[in-house]
């Protein structure tokens, strides 16, 4: 079929179809696990080049954080105790950005559509964090962690394809949007914008985790519908990370 531009701009239904077409589901996991291909390094395609070699100054904490950033693929080592103070520092650095009008990440049209959930493993973090509920949402406008409900980690763990990794993690961060509301301002491009915003937030999470001495693994491998149920409020998950 030839692709033609749809001037009706009823983009939201197409984005929703695309989104639900690309989710992971337990029924399909075996067919959704793709064969690993070893990446070939890109050639210089015969162009004249300028050499950009540089040695990182690892005594500078910013350069060292970038230098140390990596994805942790084995069981998470839990080197830090996850307290309320730790989560405050993490949230301020990665998301809230301190007492000023700017957050730590940009957002298309400053709409901040992406919602940030922190889910705590009650077996591996300090009780002061999860005693009123371990499924929480950050309100970056008011500096508050909203306590939504309690879902046992043994259940949350099964929403990740690599549930052995989830078993060893201290907390998960789930980035989501309210699918109904994102189309209101930017209509046809809003789905793209929220993915871009989530990417910015995900990179902040990786860098702040490295800086604060914990490991993080960003994941496409989660069961969308199950994880959506855990965060609730009819939100859809865009991206999730396990940390510890
Ligand atoms: C969008 C995205 C999805 C990913 N999904 C998974 C995943 O489901 N499982 C996993 O083990 N790693 C996942 N990763 C981690 C990548 O495999 C890892 O970042 C890559 O191998 C590069 O390693 P490095 O970050 O240590 O340089 C994902 C990374 C990204 C950016």
mmCIF file of C-alpha atoms and ligand atoms in Angstrom:
data_model
loop_
_atom_site.group_PDB
_atom_site.id
_atom_site.type_symbol
_atom_site.label_atom_id
_atom_site.label_comp_id
_atom_site.label_asym_id
_atom_site.label_seq_id
_atom_site.Cartn_x
_atom_site.Cartn_y
_atom_site.Cartn_z
ATOM 1 C CA UNK A 1 0.000 0.000 0.000
ATOM 2 C CA UNK A 2 1.331 3.489 -0.843
ATOM 3 C CA UNK A 3 1.710 5.766 2.179
ATOM 4 C CA UNK A 4 -0.214 9.018 1.850
ATOM 5 C CA UNK A 5 -0.345 11.978 4.201
ATOM 6 C CA UNK A 6 -3.468 11.974 6.346
ATOM 7 C CA UNK A 7 -4.708 15.591 6.411
ATOM 8 C CA UNK A 8 -7.429 14.773 8.900
ATOM 9 C CA UNK A 9 -4.703 14.876 11.595
ATOM 10 C CA UNK A 10 -6.423 12.121 13.531
ATOM 11 C CA UNK A 11 -2.951 11.059 14.511
ATOM 12 C CA UNK A 12 -3.790 9.895 18.011
ATOM 13 C CA UNK A 13 -5.460 6.672 16.886
ATOM 14 C CA UNK A 14 -2.513 5.832 14.636
ATOM 15 C CA UNK A 15 -0.023 6.487 17.465
ATOM 16 C CA UNK A 16 -2.087 4.348 19.809
ATOM 17 C CA UNK A 17 -2.183 1.551 17.240
ATOM 18 C CA UNK A 18 1.560 1.847 16.754
ATOM 19 C CA UNK A 19 2.198 1.862 20.494
ATOM 20 C CA UNK A 20 0.097 -1.199 21.236
ATOM 21 C CA UNK A 21 1.532 -2.938 18.188
ATOM 22 C CA UNK A 22 5.032 -2.609 19.670
ATOM 23 C CA UNK A 23 4.433 -3.772 23.258
ATOM 24 C CA UNK A 24 5.957 -6.853 24.883
ATOM 25 C CA UNK A 25 3.495 -9.473 26.004
ATOM 26 C CA UNK A 26 4.155 -12.746 27.812
ATOM 27 C CA UNK A 27 2.324 -14.604 25.037
ATOM 28 C CA UNK A 28 4.782 -13.348 22.431
ATOM 29 C CA UNK A 29 8.056 -13.084 24.376
ATOM 30 C CA UNK A 30 9.670 -16.062 22.692
ATOM 31 C CA UNK A 31 9.050 -14.583 19.247
ATOM 32 C CA UNK A 32 10.028 -11.067 20.396
ATOM 33 C CA UNK A 33 13.518 -12.061 21.526
ATOM 34 C CA UNK A 34 15.656 -11.071 18.595
ATOM 35 C CA UNK A 35 18.886 -12.730 17.547
ATOM 36 C CA UNK A 36 21.929 -10.786 18.725
ATOM 37 C CA UNK A 37 24.006 -9.338 15.902
ATOM 38 C CA UNK A 38 27.595 -8.269 16.546
ATOM 39 C CA UNK A 39 27.797 -4.605 15.501
ATOM 40 C CA UNK A 40 30.217 -3.659 12.737
ATOM 41 C CA UNK A 41 32.054 -0.389 13.478
ATOM 42 C CA UNK A 42 31.233 2.367 10.985
ATOM 43 C CA UNK A 43 33.846 3.185 8.370
ATOM 44 C CA UNK A 44 34.911 6.768 7.537
ATOM 45 C CA UNK A 45 33.257 6.267 4.137
ATOM 46 C CA UNK A 46 36.333 7.672 2.389
ATOM 47 C CA UNK A 47 35.804 11.224 3.750
ATOM 48 C CA UNK A 48 38.665 13.533 4.795
ATOM 49 C CA UNK A 49 38.587 13.378 8.619
ATOM 50 C CA UNK A 50 39.575 15.407 11.701
ATOM 51 C CA UNK A 51 40.776 13.379 14.674
ATOM 52 C CA UNK A 52 38.751 14.021 17.864
ATOM 53 C CA UNK A 53 40.760 11.829 20.260
ATOM 54 C CA UNK A 54 40.697 13.141 23.847
ATOM 55 C CA UNK A 55 41.769 11.768 27.213
ATOM 56 C CA UNK A 56 39.081 12.111 29.909
ATOM 57 C CA UNK A 57 40.026 14.109 32.973
ATOM 58 C CA UNK A 58 38.711 11.555 35.468
ATOM 59 C CA UNK A 59 39.600 13.721 38.462
ATOM 60 C CA UNK A 60 36.755 15.993 37.319
ATOM 61 C CA UNK A 61 33.566 14.436 38.689
ATOM 62 C CA UNK A 62 31.475 15.301 35.609
ATOM 63 C CA UNK A 63 33.963 13.800 33.171
ATOM 64 C CA UNK A 64 34.469 10.818 35.456
ATOM 65 C CA UNK A 65 30.703 10.184 35.648
ATOM 66 C CA UNK A 66 30.418 10.158 31.860
ATOM 67 C CA UNK A 67 33.500 7.953 31.637
ATOM 68 C CA UNK A 68 32.158 5.433 34.168
ATOM 69 C CA UNK A 69 28.591 5.239 32.815
ATOM 70 C CA UNK A 70 27.642 1.772 31.685
ATOM 71 C CA UNK A 71 24.729 -0.626 31.648
ATOM 72 C CA UNK A 72 24.883 -3.200 34.422
ATOM 73 C CA UNK A 73 23.906 -6.609 33.079
ATOM 74 C CA UNK A 74 24.504 -8.971 36.011
ATOM 75 C CA UNK A 75 22.776 -9.036 39.377
ATOM 76 C CA UNK A 76 22.637 -5.536 40.829
ATOM 77 C CA UNK A 77 25.279 -5.122 43.567
ATOM 78 C CA UNK A 78 23.254 -2.953 46.036
ATOM 79 C CA UNK A 79 26.346 -1.030 47.164
ATOM 80 C CA UNK A 80 24.372 1.864 48.648
ATOM 81 C CA UNK A 81 21.706 1.955 51.298
ATOM 82 C CA UNK A 82 18.562 3.430 49.709
ATOM 83 C CA UNK A 83 17.227 5.929 52.243
ATOM 84 C CA UNK A 84 14.879 8.906 51.928
ATOM 85 C CA UNK A 85 17.918 11.217 51.781
ATOM 86 C CA UNK A 86 19.415 9.150 48.960
ATOM 87 C CA UNK A 87 16.156 9.313 46.975
ATOM 88 C CA UNK A 88 15.886 13.075 47.626
ATOM 89 C CA UNK A 89 19.397 13.668 46.275
ATOM 90 C CA UNK A 90 18.781 11.311 43.336
ATOM 91 C CA UNK A 91 15.478 12.991 42.448
ATOM 92 C CA UNK A 92 16.841 16.526 42.745
ATOM 93 C CA UNK A 93 19.869 15.756 40.565
ATOM 94 C CA UNK A 94 18.156 13.617 37.945
ATOM 95 C CA UNK A 95 14.728 15.249 37.707
ATOM 96 C CA UNK A 96 13.762 18.253 39.814
ATOM 97 C CA UNK A 97 16.867 20.396 39.320
ATOM 98 C CA UNK A 98 16.823 22.222 42.659
ATOM 99 C CA UNK A 99 15.047 25.387 43.673
ATOM 100 C CA UNK A 100 14.887 27.147 40.295
ATOM 101 C CA UNK A 101 12.404 27.199 37.404
ATOM 102 C CA UNK A 102 14.364 24.662 35.301
ATOM 103 C CA UNK A 103 14.319 20.907 35.708
ATOM 104 C CA UNK A 104 17.385 18.707 35.133
ATOM 105 C CA UNK A 105 16.060 17.734 31.705
ATOM 106 C CA UNK A 106 14.379 19.578 28.833
ATOM 107 C CA UNK A 107 10.829 18.983 27.623
ATOM 108 C CA UNK A 108 9.142 19.941 24.328
ATOM 109 C CA UNK A 109 7.265 23.215 24.956
ATOM 110 C CA UNK A 110 8.020 22.827 28.696
ATOM 111 C CA UNK A 111 4.952 20.576 28.990
ATOM 112 C CA UNK A 112 6.681 17.848 31.069
ATOM 113 C CA UNK A 113 4.291 15.188 29.887
ATOM 114 C CA UNK A 114 6.413 12.280 31.088
ATOM 115 C CA UNK A 115 5.490 11.028 34.569
ATOM 116 C CA UNK A 116 8.164 9.533 36.794
ATOM 117 C CA UNK A 117 7.322 6.573 39.028
ATOM 118 C CA UNK A 118 9.664 5.095 41.609
ATOM 119 C CA UNK A 119 8.870 1.524 42.658
ATOM 120 C CA UNK A 120 10.737 0.232 45.695
ATOM 121 C CA UNK A 121 11.765 -3.330 46.514
ATOM 122 C CA UNK A 122 10.630 -3.665 50.123
ATOM 123 C CA UNK A 123 13.249 -6.404 50.662
ATOM 124 C CA UNK A 124 16.198 -4.177 49.734
ATOM 125 C CA UNK A 125 15.496 -0.542 50.673
ATOM 126 C CA UNK A 126 15.070 1.227 54.016
ATOM 127 C CA UNK A 127 11.593 0.870 55.512
ATOM 128 C CA UNK A 128 11.163 4.679 55.842
ATOM 129 C CA UNK A 129 10.846 4.709 52.051
ATOM 130 C CA UNK A 130 8.205 2.008 51.525
ATOM 131 C CA UNK A 131 6.293 1.709 54.829
ATOM 132 C CA UNK A 132 3.284 3.667 53.491
ATOM 133 C CA UNK A 133 3.437 2.154 49.993
ATOM 134 C CA UNK A 134 6.186 1.168 47.556
ATOM 135 C CA UNK A 135 4.590 2.388 44.306
ATOM 136 C CA UNK A 136 5.212 6.134 44.173
ATOM 137 C CA UNK A 137 5.110 8.996 41.696
ATOM 138 C CA UNK A 138 7.298 12.070 41.754
ATOM 139 C CA UNK A 139 5.693 15.492 41.714
ATOM 140 C CA UNK A 140 8.658 17.544 40.505
ATOM 141 C CA UNK A 141 6.576 20.757 40.826
ATOM 142 C CA UNK A 142 6.148 20.361 44.590
ATOM 143 C CA UNK A 143 9.254 18.287 45.534
ATOM 144 C CA UNK A 144 7.020 15.493 46.834
ATOM 145 C CA UNK A 145 6.946 11.748 46.367
ATOM 146 C CA UNK A 146 3.300 10.695 46.071
ATOM 147 C CA UNK A 147 2.613 7.348 47.725
ATOM 148 C CA UNK A 148 0.164 5.526 45.443
ATOM 149 C CA UNK A 149 -0.155 1.965 46.725
ATOM 150 C CA UNK A 150 1.643 -1.175 47.835
ATOM 151 C CA UNK A 151 2.357 -3.956 45.353
ATOM 152 C CA UNK A 152 4.654 -6.743 46.575
ATOM 153 C CA UNK A 153 8.023 -6.686 44.812
ATOM 154 C CA UNK A 154 7.564 -10.409 44.066
ATOM 155 C CA UNK A 155 4.723 -9.291 41.756
ATOM 156 C CA UNK A 156 6.453 -6.190 40.339
ATOM 157 C CA UNK A 157 9.488 -8.335 39.524
ATOM 158 C CA UNK A 158 7.463 -10.489 37.122
ATOM 159 C CA UNK A 159 6.588 -7.461 34.967
ATOM 160 C CA UNK A 160 10.225 -7.418 33.774
ATOM 161 C CA UNK A 161 11.356 -9.995 31.196
ATOM 162 C CA UNK A 162 14.690 -10.347 33.053
ATOM 163 C CA UNK A 163 12.983 -10.966 36.367
ATOM 164 C CA UNK A 164 16.214 -12.364 37.882
ATOM 165 C CA UNK A 165 17.678 -8.848 37.509
ATOM 166 C CA UNK A 166 14.552 -7.271 38.942
ATOM 167 C CA UNK A 167 14.845 -9.639 41.914
ATOM 168 C CA UNK A 168 18.258 -8.127 42.745
ATOM 169 C CA UNK A 169 17.304 -4.480 42.182
ATOM 170 C CA UNK A 170 16.551 -2.017 44.961
ATOM 171 C CA UNK A 171 14.167 0.097 42.944
ATOM 172 C CA UNK A 172 12.789 0.651 39.469
ATOM 173 C CA UNK A 173 12.039 3.923 37.722
ATOM 174 C CA UNK A 174 9.134 3.805 35.301
ATOM 175 C CA UNK A 175 8.569 6.657 32.837
ATOM 176 C CA UNK A 176 4.998 6.888 31.625
ATOM 177 C CA UNK A 177 2.418 9.164 30.060
ATOM 178 C CA UNK A 178 -1.295 9.612 30.194
ATOM 179 C CA UNK A 179 -2.041 8.577 26.610
ATOM 180 C CA UNK A 180 -5.298 10.549 26.533
ATOM 181 C CA UNK A 181 -3.748 13.907 27.373
ATOM 182 C CA UNK A 182 -0.518 13.995 25.343
ATOM 183 C CA UNK A 183 -2.273 14.695 22.059
ATOM 184 C CA UNK A 184 -3.958 17.856 23.302
ATOM 185 C CA UNK A 185 -1.136 20.331 22.622
ATOM 186 C CA UNK A 186 1.089 18.847 19.944
ATOM 187 C CA UNK A 187 -1.350 16.401 18.386
ATOM 188 C CA UNK A 188 0.516 14.629 15.603
ATOM 189 C CA UNK A 189 4.051 15.025 16.981
ATOM 190 C CA UNK A 190 3.319 14.491 20.668
ATOM 191 C CA UNK A 191 4.127 10.769 20.690
ATOM 192 C CA UNK A 192 7.577 11.530 19.254
ATOM 193 C CA UNK A 193 8.143 14.344 21.765
ATOM 194 C CA UNK A 194 7.371 12.175 24.795
ATOM 195 C CA UNK A 195 9.836 9.522 23.623
ATOM 196 C CA UNK A 196 12.492 12.220 23.228
ATOM 197 C CA UNK A 197 11.737 13.566 26.709
ATOM 198 C CA UNK A 198 11.936 10.045 28.162
ATOM 199 C CA UNK A 199 15.348 9.607 26.527
ATOM 200 C CA UNK A 200 16.656 12.730 28.241
ATOM 201 C CA UNK A 201 15.338 11.534 31.596
ATOM 202 C CA UNK A 202 16.764 8.033 31.062
ATOM 203 C CA UNK A 203 20.246 9.398 30.418
ATOM 204 C CA UNK A 204 20.027 11.572 33.546
ATOM 205 C CA UNK A 205 19.068 8.462 35.523
ATOM 206 C CA UNK A 206 22.100 6.557 34.219
ATOM 207 C CA UNK A 207 24.488 9.438 34.966
ATOM 208 C CA UNK A 208 23.107 10.212 38.436
ATOM 209 C CA UNK A 209 23.156 6.509 39.329
ATOM 210 C CA UNK A 210 26.825 6.350 38.308
ATOM 211 C CA UNK A 211 27.609 9.540 40.244
ATOM 212 C CA UNK A 212 25.884 8.252 43.404
ATOM 213 C CA UNK A 213 27.562 4.823 43.249
ATOM 214 C CA UNK A 214 24.718 2.554 42.169
ATOM 215 C CA UNK A 215 24.224 0.559 38.982
ATOM 216 C CA UNK A 216 21.399 0.957 36.490
ATOM 217 C CA UNK A 217 20.006 -0.999 33.573
ATOM 218 C CA UNK A 218 17.697 0.668 31.052
ATOM 219 C CA UNK A 219 15.079 -1.690 29.703
ATOM 220 C CA UNK A 220 12.893 -2.156 26.707
ATOM 221 C CA UNK A 221 12.225 -5.589 28.168
ATOM 222 C CA UNK A 222 9.127 -5.173 30.307
ATOM 223 C CA UNK A 223 5.597 -6.488 29.906
ATOM 224 C CA UNK A 224 3.776 -3.284 29.087
ATOM 225 C CA UNK A 225 0.251 -4.149 30.173
ATOM 226 C CA UNK A 226 1.410 -5.686 33.469
ATOM 227 C CA UNK A 227 3.674 -2.767 34.359
ATOM 228 C CA UNK A 228 0.946 -0.284 33.370
ATOM 229 C CA UNK A 229 -1.331 -1.985 35.903
ATOM 230 C CA UNK A 230 1.274 -1.572 38.659
ATOM 231 C CA UNK A 231 1.645 2.200 38.115
ATOM 232 C CA UNK A 232 -2.120 2.597 37.607
ATOM 233 C CA UNK A 233 -4.063 5.729 36.586
ATOM 234 C CA UNK A 234 -4.382 4.343 33.036
ATOM 235 C CA UNK A 235 -0.831 5.435 32.250
ATOM 236 C CA UNK A 236 1.235 3.736 29.557
ATOM 237 C CA UNK A 237 4.873 2.901 30.206
ATOM 238 C CA UNK A 238 7.434 4.372 27.820
ATOM 239 C CA UNK A 239 10.664 3.278 29.459
ATOM 240 C CA UNK A 240 11.819 1.555 32.640
ATOM 241 C CA UNK A 241 15.111 1.214 34.466
ATOM 242 C CA UNK A 242 16.195 -1.126 37.248
ATOM 243 C CA UNK A 243 18.637 0.219 39.827
ATOM 244 C CA UNK A 244 20.619 -1.039 42.767
HETATM 245 C C1 LIG B 1 16.186 1.725 24.822
HETATM 246 C C2 LIG B 1 17.062 0.662 25.448
HETATM 247 C C3 LIG B 1 16.508 -0.560 25.769
HETATM 248 C C4 LIG B 1 17.290 -1.547 26.388
HETATM 249 N N1 LIG B 1 16.703 -2.717 26.760
HETATM 250 C C5 LIG B 1 17.448 -3.652 27.407
HETATM 251 C C6 LIG B 1 16.826 -4.851 27.874
HETATM 252 O O1 LIG B 1 15.616 -5.044 27.753
HETATM 253 N N2 LIG B 1 17.607 -5.753 28.496
HETATM 254 C C7 LIG B 1 18.948 -5.546 28.682
HETATM 255 O O2 LIG B 1 19.608 -6.426 29.247
HETATM 256 N N3 LIG B 1 19.542 -4.425 28.278
HETATM 257 C C8 LIG B 1 18.838 -3.463 27.654
HETATM 258 N N4 LIG B 1 19.424 -2.287 27.264
HETATM 259 C C9 LIG B 1 20.853 -2.076 27.587
HETATM 260 C C10 LIG B 1 21.755 -2.163 26.352
HETATM 261 O O3 LIG B 1 21.917 -3.502 25.969
HETATM 262 C C11 LIG B 1 23.118 -1.562 26.706
HETATM 263 O O4 LIG B 1 22.916 -0.192 27.021
HETATM 264 C C12 LIG B 1 24.073 -1.701 25.541
HETATM 265 O O5 LIG B 1 24.512 -3.035 25.470
HETATM 266 C C13 LIG B 1 25.285 -0.795 25.669
HETATM 267 O O6 LIG B 1 25.965 -1.046 26.867
HETATM 268 P P1 LIG B 1 26.530 0.158 27.744
HETATM 269 O O7 LIG B 1 25.346 1.019 28.124
HETATM 270 O O8 LIG B 1 27.190 -0.491 28.941
HETATM 271 O O9 LIG B 1 27.484 0.918 26.894
HETATM 272 C C14 LIG B 1 18.676 -1.299 26.650
HETATM 273 C C15 LIG B 1 19.214 -0.065 26.320
HETATM 274 C C16 LIG B 1 18.419 0.920 25.741
HETATM 275 C C17 LIG B 1 19.024 2.259 25.432
#
